[in-house]
Coordinates of C-alpha atoms (C1' of nucleotides) in Angstrom, one line a residue:
Chain V
M993 CA 112.8 126.8 102.1
A994 CA 109.4 126.6 100.6
K995 CA 107.2 129.6 101.0
F996 CA 104.5 127.9 103.0
A997 CA 107.2 126.7 105.4
V998 CA 108.5 130.3 105.8
I999 CA 105.0 131.3 106.9
K1000 CA 104.7 128.4 109.2
E1001 CA 108.0 129.2 110.8
H1002 CA 107.0 132.8 111.3
I1003 CA 103.8 131.9 113.1
Y1004 CA 105.5 129.1 115.0
Q1005 CA 108.0 131.6 116.3
K1006 CA 105.3 134.0 117.5
I1007 CA 103.6 131.2 119.5
E1008 CA 106.7 129.6 120.8
S1009 CA 108.2 132.9 122.0
G1010 CA 105.0 133.7 123.9
E1011 CA 104.3 136.8 121.9
W1012 CA 101.0 135.3 120.9
P1013 CA 99.3 133.7 123.9
E1014 CA 96.5 131.2 123.9
Y1015 CA 93.5 132.2 121.7
H1016 CA 95.4 135.1 120.2
P1017 CA 94.1 135.7 116.7
V1018 CA 96.4 134.7 113.8
S1019 CA 96.5 136.7 110.7
S1020 CA 93.8 135.6 108.2
E1021 CA 94.6 133.8 105.0
N1022 CA 94.1 137.0 103.1
E1023 CA 96.3 139.0 105.4
L1024 CA 99.1 136.5 105.2
S1025 CA 98.9 136.3 101.4
A1026 CA 99.3 140.1 101.2
E1027 CA 102.0 140.2 103.9
F1028 CA 104.2 137.5 102.4
N1029 CA 103.3 138.2 98.8
V1030 CA 102.0 134.7 98.1
S1031 CA 98.6 133.4 97.0
R1032 CA 95.9 132.7 99.4
M1033 CA 96.3 128.9 98.8
T1034 CA 99.9 129.0 99.9
A1035 CA 99.1 131.0 103.1
R1036 CA 96.2 128.5 103.6
R1037 CA 98.6 125.6 103.5
A1038 CA 100.7 127.0 106.2
L1039 CA 97.7 127.6 108.5
Q1040 CA 96.2 124.2 107.6
E1041 CA 99.3 122.4 108.6
L1042 CA 99.7 124.3 111.8
S1043 CA 96.1 123.4 112.5
D1044 CA 96.8 119.7 111.8
E1045 CA 99.7 119.9 114.2
G1046 CA 97.4 121.3 116.9
L1047 CA 99.1 124.6 117.2
V1048 CA 96.2 126.7 116.0
T1049 CA 92.5 126.2 115.8
R1050 CA 90.5 127.3 112.8
T1051 CA 86.8 128.0 112.6
R1052 CA 85.1 128.9 109.4
G1053 CA 83.6 132.4 109.4
S1054 CA 85.5 133.3 112.5
G1055 CA 89.2 133.0 112.0
T1056 CA 92.4 131.3 113.1
F1057 CA 93.6 131.4 116.7
V1058 CA 96.5 130.1 118.8
A1059 CA 95.4 126.8 120.2
P1060 CA 95.2 126.4 124.0
L1061 CA 98.3 124.7 125.3
K1062 CA 96.1 122.0 126.7
S1063 CA 95.7 120.5 123.3
Q1064 CA 99.4 120.5 122.9
S1065 CA 99.5 118.5 126.1
A1066 CA 97.1 116.1 124.5
L1067 CA 99.5 115.6 121.7
L1068 CA 102.4 115.1 124.0
T1069 CA 100.4 113.0 126.4
I1070 CA 101.7 115.2 129.1
R1071 CA 99.7 114.8 132.2
N1072 CA 98.8 117.3 134.8
I1073 CA 97.6 115.6 137.9
A1074 CA 95.5 118.6 139.0
D1075 CA 93.6 118.8 135.7
E1076 CA 92.9 115.1 135.8
I1077 CA 91.5 115.2 139.3
K1078 CA 89.4 118.2 138.5
M1079 CA 88.2 116.5 135.4
R1080 CA 86.8 113.7 137.7
N1081 CA 85.0 116.4 139.7
H1082 CA 87.2 115.6 142.7
K1083 CA 89.0 118.0 144.9
H1084 CA 92.7 118.5 144.5
H1085 CA 95.2 120.0 146.9
A1086 CA 99.0 119.9 147.2
V1087 CA 101.5 120.0 150.1
V1088 CA 105.0 121.3 149.4
R1089 CA 107.4 119.1 151.2
S1090 CA 110.6 120.8 150.0
L1091 CA 111.5 123.7 147.7
Q1092 CA 115.1 124.8 147.5
S1093 CA 118.3 125.0 145.5
V1094 CA 120.5 122.0 145.9
P1095 CA 124.0 121.0 144.5
A1096 CA 123.6 119.1 141.2
L1097 CA 124.4 115.4 141.6
P1098 CA 126.2 114.2 138.5
H1099 CA 123.3 112.2 137.0
I1100 CA 120.9 115.1 137.6
A1101 CA 123.3 117.6 136.0
A1102 CA 123.7 115.2 133.0
A1103 CA 119.9 114.8 132.7
L1104 CA 119.5 118.6 132.6
Q1105 CA 122.5 119.1 130.4
L1106 CA 124.1 121.4 133.0
D1107 CA 127.5 122.0 134.4
P1108 CA 128.1 119.4 137.2
E1109 CA 129.5 122.0 139.5
G1110 CA 126.4 124.2 139.7
H1111 CA 123.1 124.1 141.6
V1112 CA 119.7 123.0 140.5
F1113 CA 116.2 123.8 141.9
H1114 CA 114.5 120.9 143.6
S1115 CA 110.9 120.5 144.7
V1116 CA 109.0 117.7 146.4
I1117 CA 105.2 118.0 146.4
T1118 CA 102.5 115.6 147.5
H1119 CA 99.2 115.7 145.5
F1120 CA 95.9 114.8 147.1
E1121 CA 92.6 113.7 145.5
N1122 CA 89.7 114.1 147.9
G1123 CA 92.1 114.2 150.8
Q1124 CA 93.9 111.0 149.8
A1125 CA 97.5 111.2 148.6
V1126 CA 97.8 110.0 145.0
Q1127 CA 101.2 111.3 143.8
V1128 CA 104.6 112.3 145.1
E1129 CA 106.2 114.6 142.6
E1130 CA 110.0 115.1 142.9
R1131 CA 111.3 117.5 140.4
F1132 CA 114.7 119.0 139.4
V1133 CA 114.5 122.2 137.4
N1134 CA 117.0 123.9 135.2
P1135 CA 117.7 127.2 137.0
L1136 CA 119.0 128.9 133.9
L1137 CA 115.7 128.4 132.0
V1138 CA 113.4 128.9 135.0
P1139 CA 115.1 131.4 137.3
N1140 CA 112.1 132.2 139.4
Y1141 CA 111.0 128.6 140.2
L1142 CA 111.7 128.8 143.9
E1143 CA 109.5 131.8 144.4
Q1144 CA 106.3 130.1 143.2
D1145 CA 103.4 129.0 145.4
F1146 CA 102.8 125.4 144.3
T1147 CA 99.7 125.0 146.4
E1148 CA 98.0 127.3 144.0
H1149 CA 99.4 126.1 140.7
T1150 CA 101.3 122.9 140.0
P1151 CA 104.9 123.0 138.8
H1152 CA 103.7 121.6 135.5
E1153 CA 101.3 124.5 135.0
Y1154 CA 103.9 127.0 135.9
L1155 CA 106.5 125.5 133.7
C1156 CA 104.1 125.3 130.8
E1157 CA 103.5 129.0 131.2
V1158 CA 107.1 130.2 131.3
T1159 CA 108.6 127.8 128.9
P1160 CA 106.5 126.4 126.1
L1161 CA 107.3 122.8 125.9
T1162 CA 108.5 121.2 122.7
E1163 CA 109.5 117.7 123.7
A1164 CA 109.0 115.2 126.5
S1165 CA 110.3 111.8 127.2
H1166 CA 108.7 109.3 129.6
L1167 CA 109.9 106.2 131.5
I1168 CA 107.4 104.1 133.3
E1169 CA 108.3 101.6 135.9
A1170 CA 106.8 99.5 138.7
V1171 CA 108.9 100.0 141.9
M1172 CA 108.6 99.6 145.6
P1173 CA 108.4 102.9 147.4
T1174 CA 111.1 104.3 149.6
K1175 CA 110.2 104.6 153.3
Q1176 CA 109.8 108.3 153.0
T1177 CA 107.7 108.1 149.8
A1178 CA 105.5 105.4 151.4
K1179 CA 104.9 107.7 154.4
W1180 CA 104.0 110.6 152.2
L1181 CA 101.6 108.5 150.3
D1182 CA 100.2 107.0 153.4
M1183 CA 100.6 103.5 152.2
H1184 CA 102.2 100.2 153.2
E1185 CA 105.8 99.7 152.2
V1186 CA 105.1 96.4 150.6
E1187 CA 102.7 97.9 148.1
P1188 CA 103.9 98.6 144.6
C1189 CA 104.1 102.0 143.0
L1190 CA 103.7 103.2 139.5
Q1191 CA 106.6 105.6 138.8
I1192 CA 106.8 107.9 135.9
Q1193 CA 110.0 109.6 135.1
R1194 CA 109.6 112.5 132.7
R1195 CA 112.0 114.9 131.2
T1196 CA 110.7 118.0 129.3
W1197 CA 112.4 120.2 126.8
C1198 CA 111.7 123.7 125.5
R1199 CA 113.5 125.2 122.5
D1200 CA 116.5 126.2 124.6
G1201 CA 117.2 122.9 126.3
V1202 CA 116.1 120.5 129.1
V1203 CA 113.6 122.3 131.4
S1204 CA 113.1 119.7 134.1
Q1205 CA 113.3 116.1 135.2
A1206 CA 110.4 114.8 137.3
T1207 CA 109.8 111.6 139.1
L1208 CA 106.1 111.0 139.7
T1209 CA 105.3 108.2 142.1
H1210 CA 101.8 106.8 142.5
P1211 CA 100.4 104.1 144.8
G1212 CA 99.6 101.2 142.6
S1213 CA 96.3 100.6 144.3
R1214 CA 95.0 104.1 143.8
F1215 CA 96.2 104.9 140.3
R1216 CA 96.0 103.7 136.8
L1217 CA 97.5 105.3 133.7
G1218 CA 95.1 104.9 130.8
G1219 CA 95.2 105.9 127.1
H1220 CA 93.1 105.4 124.1
M1221 CA 94.3 105.7 120.5
T1222 CA 92.7 105.5 117.2
F1223 CA 93.3 106.0 113.5
K1224 CA 90.0 106.1 112.0
S1225 CA 91.4 108.2 109.2
T1226 CA 88.0 108.6 107.6
Q1227 CA 87.2 111.9 109.2
R1228 CA 89.6 114.8 109.2
S1229 CA 93.1 114.7 108.0
S1230 CA 95.8 114.3 110.5
R1231 CA 93.9 115.5 113.5
G1232 CA 92.8 112.0 113.9
A1233 CA 96.2 110.5 113.7
A1234 CA 96.7 110.0 117.4
K1235 CA 94.2 111.2 119.8
G1236 CA 95.2 110.3 123.3
S1237 CA 93.2 110.5 126.4
T1238 CA 95.2 110.2 129.5
T1239 CA 93.2 109.0 132.4
G1240 CA 91.6 105.8 133.3
D1241 CA 87.9 105.5 134.1
E1242 CA 87.2 103.6 130.9
Q1243 CA 84.9 100.6 130.5
Chain K
M163 CA 80.8 114.0 101.6
A164 CA 83.6 116.1 100.1
K165 CA 85.1 114.7 97.0
F166 CA 88.6 114.3 98.4
A167 CA 87.0 112.4 101.3
V168 CA 85.3 110.0 98.9
I169 CA 88.6 109.2 97.3
K170 CA 90.3 108.8 100.7
E171 CA 87.5 106.4 101.7
H172 CA 87.9 104.4 98.5
I173 CA 91.6 103.9 99.1
Y174 CA 91.2 103.3 102.8
Q175 CA 88.7 100.6 102.0
K176 CA 91.2 98.9 99.7
I177 CA 93.9 98.9 102.3
E178 CA 91.7 98.0 105.2
S179 CA 90.1 95.0 103.4
G180 CA 93.5 93.6 102.5
E181 CA 92.9 93.9 98.8
W182 CA 96.0 96.1 98.6
P183 CA 98.8 94.7 100.7
E184 CA 101.9 96.5 101.9
Y185 CA 103.8 98.3 99.2
H186 CA 101.0 97.8 96.7
P187 CA 101.0 100.8 94.3
V188 CA 98.2 103.3 94.7
S189 CA 96.7 105.0 91.6
S190 CA 98.6 108.1 90.7
E191 CA 97.2 111.5 91.1
N192 CA 96.4 111.7 87.4
E193 CA 94.7 108.3 87.3
L194 CA 92.5 109.2 90.3
S195 CA 91.6 112.6 88.9
A196 CA 90.4 110.8 85.7
E197 CA 88.7 108.0 87.5
F198 CA 86.8 110.2 89.9
N199 CA 86.4 113.0 87.5
V200 CA 88.0 115.6 89.8
S201 CA 91.0 117.9 89.3
R202 CA 94.5 116.6 90.1
M203 CA 94.6 118.9 93.1
T204 CA 91.7 117.3 94.6
A205 CA 93.0 113.8 94.1
R206 CA 96.3 115.1 95.4
R207 CA 94.7 116.2 98.6
A208 CA 93.3 112.7 99.3
L209 CA 96.7 111.1 98.8
Q210 CA 98.4 113.8 100.8
E211 CA 96.2 113.3 103.8
L212 CA 96.5 109.5 103.6
S213 CA 100.3 110.1 103.5
D214 CA 100.1 112.4 106.5
E215 CA 98.1 109.7 108.4
G216 CA 100.8 107.2 107.6
L217 CA 98.6 104.9 105.5
V218 CA 100.6 105.4 102.3
T219 CA 104.1 106.5 101.4
R220 CA 104.8 108.8 98.5
T221 CA 108.1 109.3 96.7
R222 CA 108.4 111.9 94.0
G223 CA 109.1 110.4 90.7
S224 CA 108.1 107.0 91.8
G225 CA 104.6 106.9 93.0
T226 CA 102.3 106.3 96.0
F227 CA 102.4 102.9 97.8
V228 CA 100.5 101.3 100.6
A229 CA 102.6 101.9 103.8
P230 CA 104.0 98.9 105.7
L231 CA 101.7 98.2 108.7
K232 CA 104.7 98.7 110.9
S233 CA 104.3 102.4 110.7
Q234 CA 100.7 102.1 111.7
S235 CA 101.9 100.4 114.9
A236 CA 104.1 103.4 115.5
L237 CA 101.1 105.6 115.4
L238 CA 99.2 103.5 117.8
T239 CA 102.2 103.0 120.0
I240 CA 101.3 99.4 120.0
R241 CA 104.1 97.3 121.3
N242 CA 105.3 94.0 120.1
I243 CA 107.6 92.5 122.7
A244 CA 109.4 90.3 120.1
D245 CA 110.2 93.3 117.9
E246 CA 111.6 95.2 120.8
I247 CA 113.8 92.4 121.9
K248 CA 115.1 91.9 118.4
M249 CA 115.7 95.6 118.1
R250 CA 118.0 95.3 121.1
N251 CA 119.9 92.5 119.3
H252 CA 118.8 90.1 121.9
K253 CA 117.3 86.7 121.5
H254 CA 113.6 86.2 121.9
H255 CA 111.7 83.0 122.5
A256 CA 108.2 82.2 123.8
V257 CA 106.7 79.3 125.7
V258 CA 103.0 78.6 125.3
R259 CA 101.5 77.9 128.7
S260 CA 97.9 77.5 127.6
L261 CA 95.9 77.8 124.4
Q262 CA 92.3 76.8 124.4
S263 CA 88.7 77.8 124.2
V264 CA 87.1 78.8 127.6
P265 CA 83.7 79.9 128.7
A266 CA 83.4 83.7 128.7
L267 CA 83.4 85.2 132.1
P268 CA 81.0 88.1 132.3
H269 CA 83.6 90.8 132.4
I270 CA 85.5 89.2 129.6
A271 CA 82.4 88.9 127.4
A272 CA 81.7 92.6 128.2
A273 CA 85.1 93.7 127.3
L274 CA 84.9 91.8 123.9
Q275 CA 81.3 92.9 123.4
L276 CA 80.2 89.3 123.1
D277 CA 77.3 87.2 124.2
P278 CA 77.9 86.2 127.8
E279 CA 76.8 82.7 127.1
G280 CA 79.5 81.8 124.5
H281 CA 83.1 80.8 124.5
V282 CA 86.3 82.9 123.9
F283 CA 89.8 81.9 123.0
H284 CA 92.3 82.2 125.7
S285 CA 96.1 82.0 125.6
V286 CA 98.9 82.4 128.1
I287 CA 102.4 82.9 126.8
T288 CA 105.7 83.7 128.5
H289 CA 108.2 85.7 126.6
F290 CA 111.9 85.4 127.2
E291 CA 114.8 87.8 126.4
N292 CA 118.1 86.1 126.3
G293 CA 116.6 83.2 128.3
Q294 CA 115.2 85.5 131.0
A295 CA 111.4 85.8 131.4
V296 CA 110.3 89.4 130.7
Q297 CA 106.6 89.1 130.0
V298 CA 103.6 87.0 130.8
E299 CA 100.9 87.6 128.1
E300 CA 97.4 86.5 128.9
R301 CA 95.0 87.1 126.1
F302 CA 91.3 86.7 125.4
V303 CA 90.4 86.7 121.7
N304 CA 87.1 87.2 120.0
P305 CA 86.4 83.9 118.2
L306 CA 84.1 85.5 115.7
L307 CA 86.7 87.8 114.3
V308 CA 89.7 85.4 114.7
P309 CA 88.3 81.9 114.2
N310 CA 91.7 80.2 113.6
Y311 CA 93.4 81.6 116.7
L312 CA 93.8 78.3 118.4
E313 CA 95.6 76.7 115.5
Q314 CA 98.5 79.1 115.4
D315 CA 102.0 78.3 116.6
F316 CA 102.9 81.2 118.9
T317 CA 106.4 80.1 119.4
E318 CA 107.0 81.2 115.8
H319 CA 105.0 84.4 115.7
T320 CA 103.5 86.3 118.6
P321 CA 99.8 86.7 118.9
H322 CA 100.2 90.4 118.2
E323 CA 101.8 89.7 114.9
Y324 CA 99.2 87.2 114.0
L325 CA 96.3 89.5 114.9
C326 CA 97.8 92.3 113.0
E327 CA 97.9 90.2 109.9
V328 CA 94.4 88.9 110.0
T329 CA 92.6 91.9 111.4
P330 CA 94.0 95.4 110.6
L331 CA 93.8 97.2 113.9
T332 CA 92.1 100.5 114.0
E333 CA 92.0 101.3 117.7
A334 CA 93.6 100.4 120.9
S335 CA 93.2 101.3 124.5
H336 CA 95.8 100.9 127.3
L337 CA 95.7 100.7 131.0
I338 CA 98.9 100.7 132.9
E339 CA 99.2 99.7 136.6
A340 CA 101.7 98.6 139.2
V341 CA 100.6 95.4 140.8
M342 CA 102.0 92.5 142.8
P343 CA 102.2 89.3 140.8
T344 CA 100.0 86.3 141.5
K345 CA 101.8 83.2 142.7
Q346 CA 101.5 81.6 139.3
T347 CA 102.7 84.7 137.4
A348 CA 105.7 85.1 139.8
K349 CA 106.6 81.6 139.1
W350 CA 106.4 82.0 135.3
L351 CA 108.5 85.1 135.5
D352 CA 111.0 83.5 137.9
M353 CA 110.7 86.3 140.3
H354 CA 110.0 86.9 144.0
E355 CA 106.5 87.4 145.0
V356 CA 107.3 90.6 146.8
E357 CA 108.6 92.3 143.7
P358 CA 106.3 94.7 141.9
C359 CA 105.1 94.2 138.3
L360 CA 104.3 96.6 135.6
Q361 CA 101.0 95.5 134.1
I362 CA 99.6 96.7 130.8
Q363 CA 96.0 95.9 129.9
R364 CA 95.3 96.4 126.3
R365 CA 92.2 96.1 124.2
T366 CA 92.4 96.3 120.4
W367 CA 89.7 97.0 117.9
C368 CA 89.4 96.4 114.2
R369 CA 86.7 97.8 112.0
D370 CA 84.3 95.1 113.0
G371 CA 84.6 95.2 116.8
V372 CA 86.8 94.3 119.7
V373 CA 89.5 91.9 118.6
S374 CA 91.2 91.0 121.9
Q375 CA 91.9 91.9 125.4
A376 CA 95.4 91.3 126.7
T377 CA 97.1 91.6 130.1
L378 CA 100.8 92.0 129.8
T379 CA 102.7 91.5 133.1
H380 CA 106.4 92.5 133.4
P381 CA 108.7 92.2 136.3
G382 CA 109.4 95.7 137.5
S383 CA 113.1 95.1 137.9
R384 CA 113.6 93.9 134.3
F385 CA 111.3 96.2 132.4
R386 CA 110.7 99.8 131.7
L387 CA 108.2 101.4 129.4
G388 CA 109.7 104.4 127.6
G389 CA 108.4 106.9 125.2
H390 CA 109.6 110.0 123.5
M391 CA 107.4 112.6 121.9
T392 CA 108.0 115.8 120.2
F393 CA 106.2 118.5 118.2
K394 CA 108.9 120.3 116.4
S395 CA 106.4 121.2 113.7
T396 CA 109.0 123.0 111.6
Q397 CA 109.6 120.0 109.3
R398 CA 106.8 118.2 107.6
S399 CA 103.2 118.6 108.3
S400 CA 101.4 116.1 110.5
R401 CA 103.9 113.4 110.2
G402 CA 105.8 115.1 113.0
A403 CA 102.8 115.5 115.3
A404 CA 103.4 112.6 117.5
K405 CA 106.4 110.4 117.0
G406 CA 106.6 107.8 119.7
S407 CA 109.4 105.4 120.4
T408 CA 108.4 102.6 122.7
T409 CA 111.4 101.2 124.5
G410 CA 113.7 102.5 127.1
D411 CA 117.5 102.6 126.6
E412 CA 117.4 106.4 126.6
Q413 CA 119.8 108.7 128.3
Chain M
dA508 C1' 130.7 96.2 81.3
dA509 C1' 130.2 100.7 83.0
dC510 C1' 128.9 105.1 82.4
dT511 C1' 126.1 109.0 80.3
dT512 C1' 122.4 111.1 78.3
dG513 C1' 117.7 111.9 77.6
dC514 C1' 112.9 110.9 78.0
dT515 C1' 108.7 110.0 80.6
dA516 C1' 105.9 109.8 84.5
dA517 C1' 105.1 111.0 89.1
dT518 C1' 105.1 114.0 92.9
dG519 C1' 106.1 118.8 95.0
dT520 C1' 105.2 123.7 95.0
dA521 C1' 102.9 127.8 93.7
dT522 C1' 99.3 130.8 91.6
dA523 C1' 94.7 132.6 90.3
dT524 C1' 89.9 132.0 90.6
dA525 C1' 85.3 130.8 91.9
dC526 C1' 81.8 129.5 94.9
dA527 C1' 79.9 127.6 99.3
dA528 C1' 79.3 127.6 104.2
dC529 C1' 79.6 129.9 108.4
dA530 C1' 80.2 133.8 112.1
dT531 C1' 79.6 138.1 113.6
dA532 C1' 78.3 142.9 113.9
dG533 C1' 75.2 146.1 112.9
dC534 C1' 70.8 147.7 111.7
dA535 C1' 65.8 147.7 111.0
dA536 C1' 61.3 146.1 112.0
dA537 C1' 58.1 144.0 115.2
Chain T
dT1220 C1' 63.7 144.3 124.1
dT1221 C1' 63.5 141.0 120.9
dT1222 C1' 63.6 139.2 116.4
dG1223 C1' 65.1 138.9 111.9
dC1224 C1' 67.8 140.4 108.0
dT1225 C1' 71.9 141.7 105.6
dA1226 C1' 76.6 143.0 104.7
dT1227 C1' 81.1 141.6 105.3
dG1228 C1' 84.9 138.9 106.4
dT1229 C1' 86.8 134.2 107.1
dT1230 C1' 87.5 129.5 106.3
dG1231 C1' 86.3 125.2 103.3
dT1232 C1' 86.1 123.1 98.8
dA1233 C1' 87.2 122.6 94.0
dT1234 C1' 89.3 123.7 89.5
dA1235 C1' 92.8 124.9 86.0
dT1236 C1' 97.4 125.8 85.1
dA1237 C1' 102.4 126.2 85.3
dC1238 C1' 106.8 124.8 86.4
dA1239 C1' 110.3 122.3 89.5
dT1240 C1' 112.3 118.1 91.2
dT1241 C1' 113.0 113.3 91.3
dA1242 C1' 112.9 108.2 90.0
dG1243 C1' 113.1 104.8 86.7
dC1244 C1' 114.1 103.2 82.4
dA1245 C1' 116.0 102.9 77.8
dA1246 C1' 119.1 103.9 74.5
dG1247 C1' 123.4 105.3 73.2
dT1248 C1' 128.5 106.1 74.3
dT1249 C1' 132.9 105.0 76.0

DNA sequence: AACTTGCTAATGTATATACAACATAGCAAA
DNA sequence: TTTGCTATGTTGTATATACATTAGCAAGTT
């Protein structure tokens, strides 16, 4: 492996394992060049590419630091409903409808890459924006990777926030559909059963496997999923490759 | 401006103006270093970053070439329904429902950043997959940037393909909603009026301004929008920052 | 005709060096 | 206390050089 790649891997491991939390200082170019016995330019390349990938932030004169996970989320276009609501200066609260261990149905076990015999953790939470229901979040969680899931208070922090903390996400896959709500979902969302819903199914991975599978259901009338992308490419290298905002309120 | 940025801008201008089409060879590192009177390493950085951004492809021993526009689409997660259908080895055909110049309604003029007095081009097209309607595409196009829009045969090439050709896209913004179809749309999609639709509103920009505003309506039962994203970050620099596939058929 | 060899050009990696621009801490003067 | 300066460390840019790896081509060999 190339030397710069060795250094990248070393730093990546520190971040991914949680040994270096957000904003933790990363060794300077000079330190790395001494530590790995390479030139400063080589150490620099490692840091530069990590910066391009959004894993660290660099400021001249100050140093290199582990980037807040939030910016990773931006890359992944992973959405946290609570953050979005707060970003609009609205009030968020959540009601936990269910939180327990359930037998793994075959398709759930398959989605989580688990033994079909076992159990999985299951939560159903309704999210409110200014007192109005905007999302029903049904989630199946891998108990091997997140053993303490059931003991969390999800009125304080969303499952997404908790999962991001305990298992740094590395991958996500989304499936977006328009569906009619089930009777139960319509009731939770306080909406008519004939109104369409925007439903996002999301699976997230960490290094060790599938973390969770979530189904996020929004009333069509109260929710839009927005995104903006650009490749100006005239400014900074790859940082500008794909900058995605997530929430509507455009134009 | 930094020297490497000057070189980047020079090459970007060639690509963006169409002077260098797909696969056109780009000056080598040595040529650039001579032409701009910089070291090879500086010329190299310009090419490297353009490569990271997906604008050019580089192969050792061979040279640097303008990347096919398709990879730009990947960056933007811009979706072309015809490509997706073909990728599934299904048959695509389109029916043009309307293609004409219409007076610009105020909100359309605003969206296209045009004079509210003028006209805009308007097209409505139904797309079929294996004979079944899967999308109604209603599109408003900026006549100043795409003067020959009305003379195209959109049963041959989709508007998206045509627009990509004549105006290299630099930006896009999406809005995704779940809605009920209008009577007319339901009829075109051959679906019940009580079935929900996934509706994507997309505005696209080129360097000179807003190119078009499209509303893509899909029957919820026959369509899913999928995406997969990862930041492995162990492999190549920024190329791996956000790799998005667009169509379902996962798991 | 098919294969091999060798040359050339291009990109990939790595090093050493120099200077510029910026941030911060600490200290001195007002 | 406030202001301003400076020393130091850090990142940003640019250069010069060396060698490794690969693609493509051309000439020669079998």
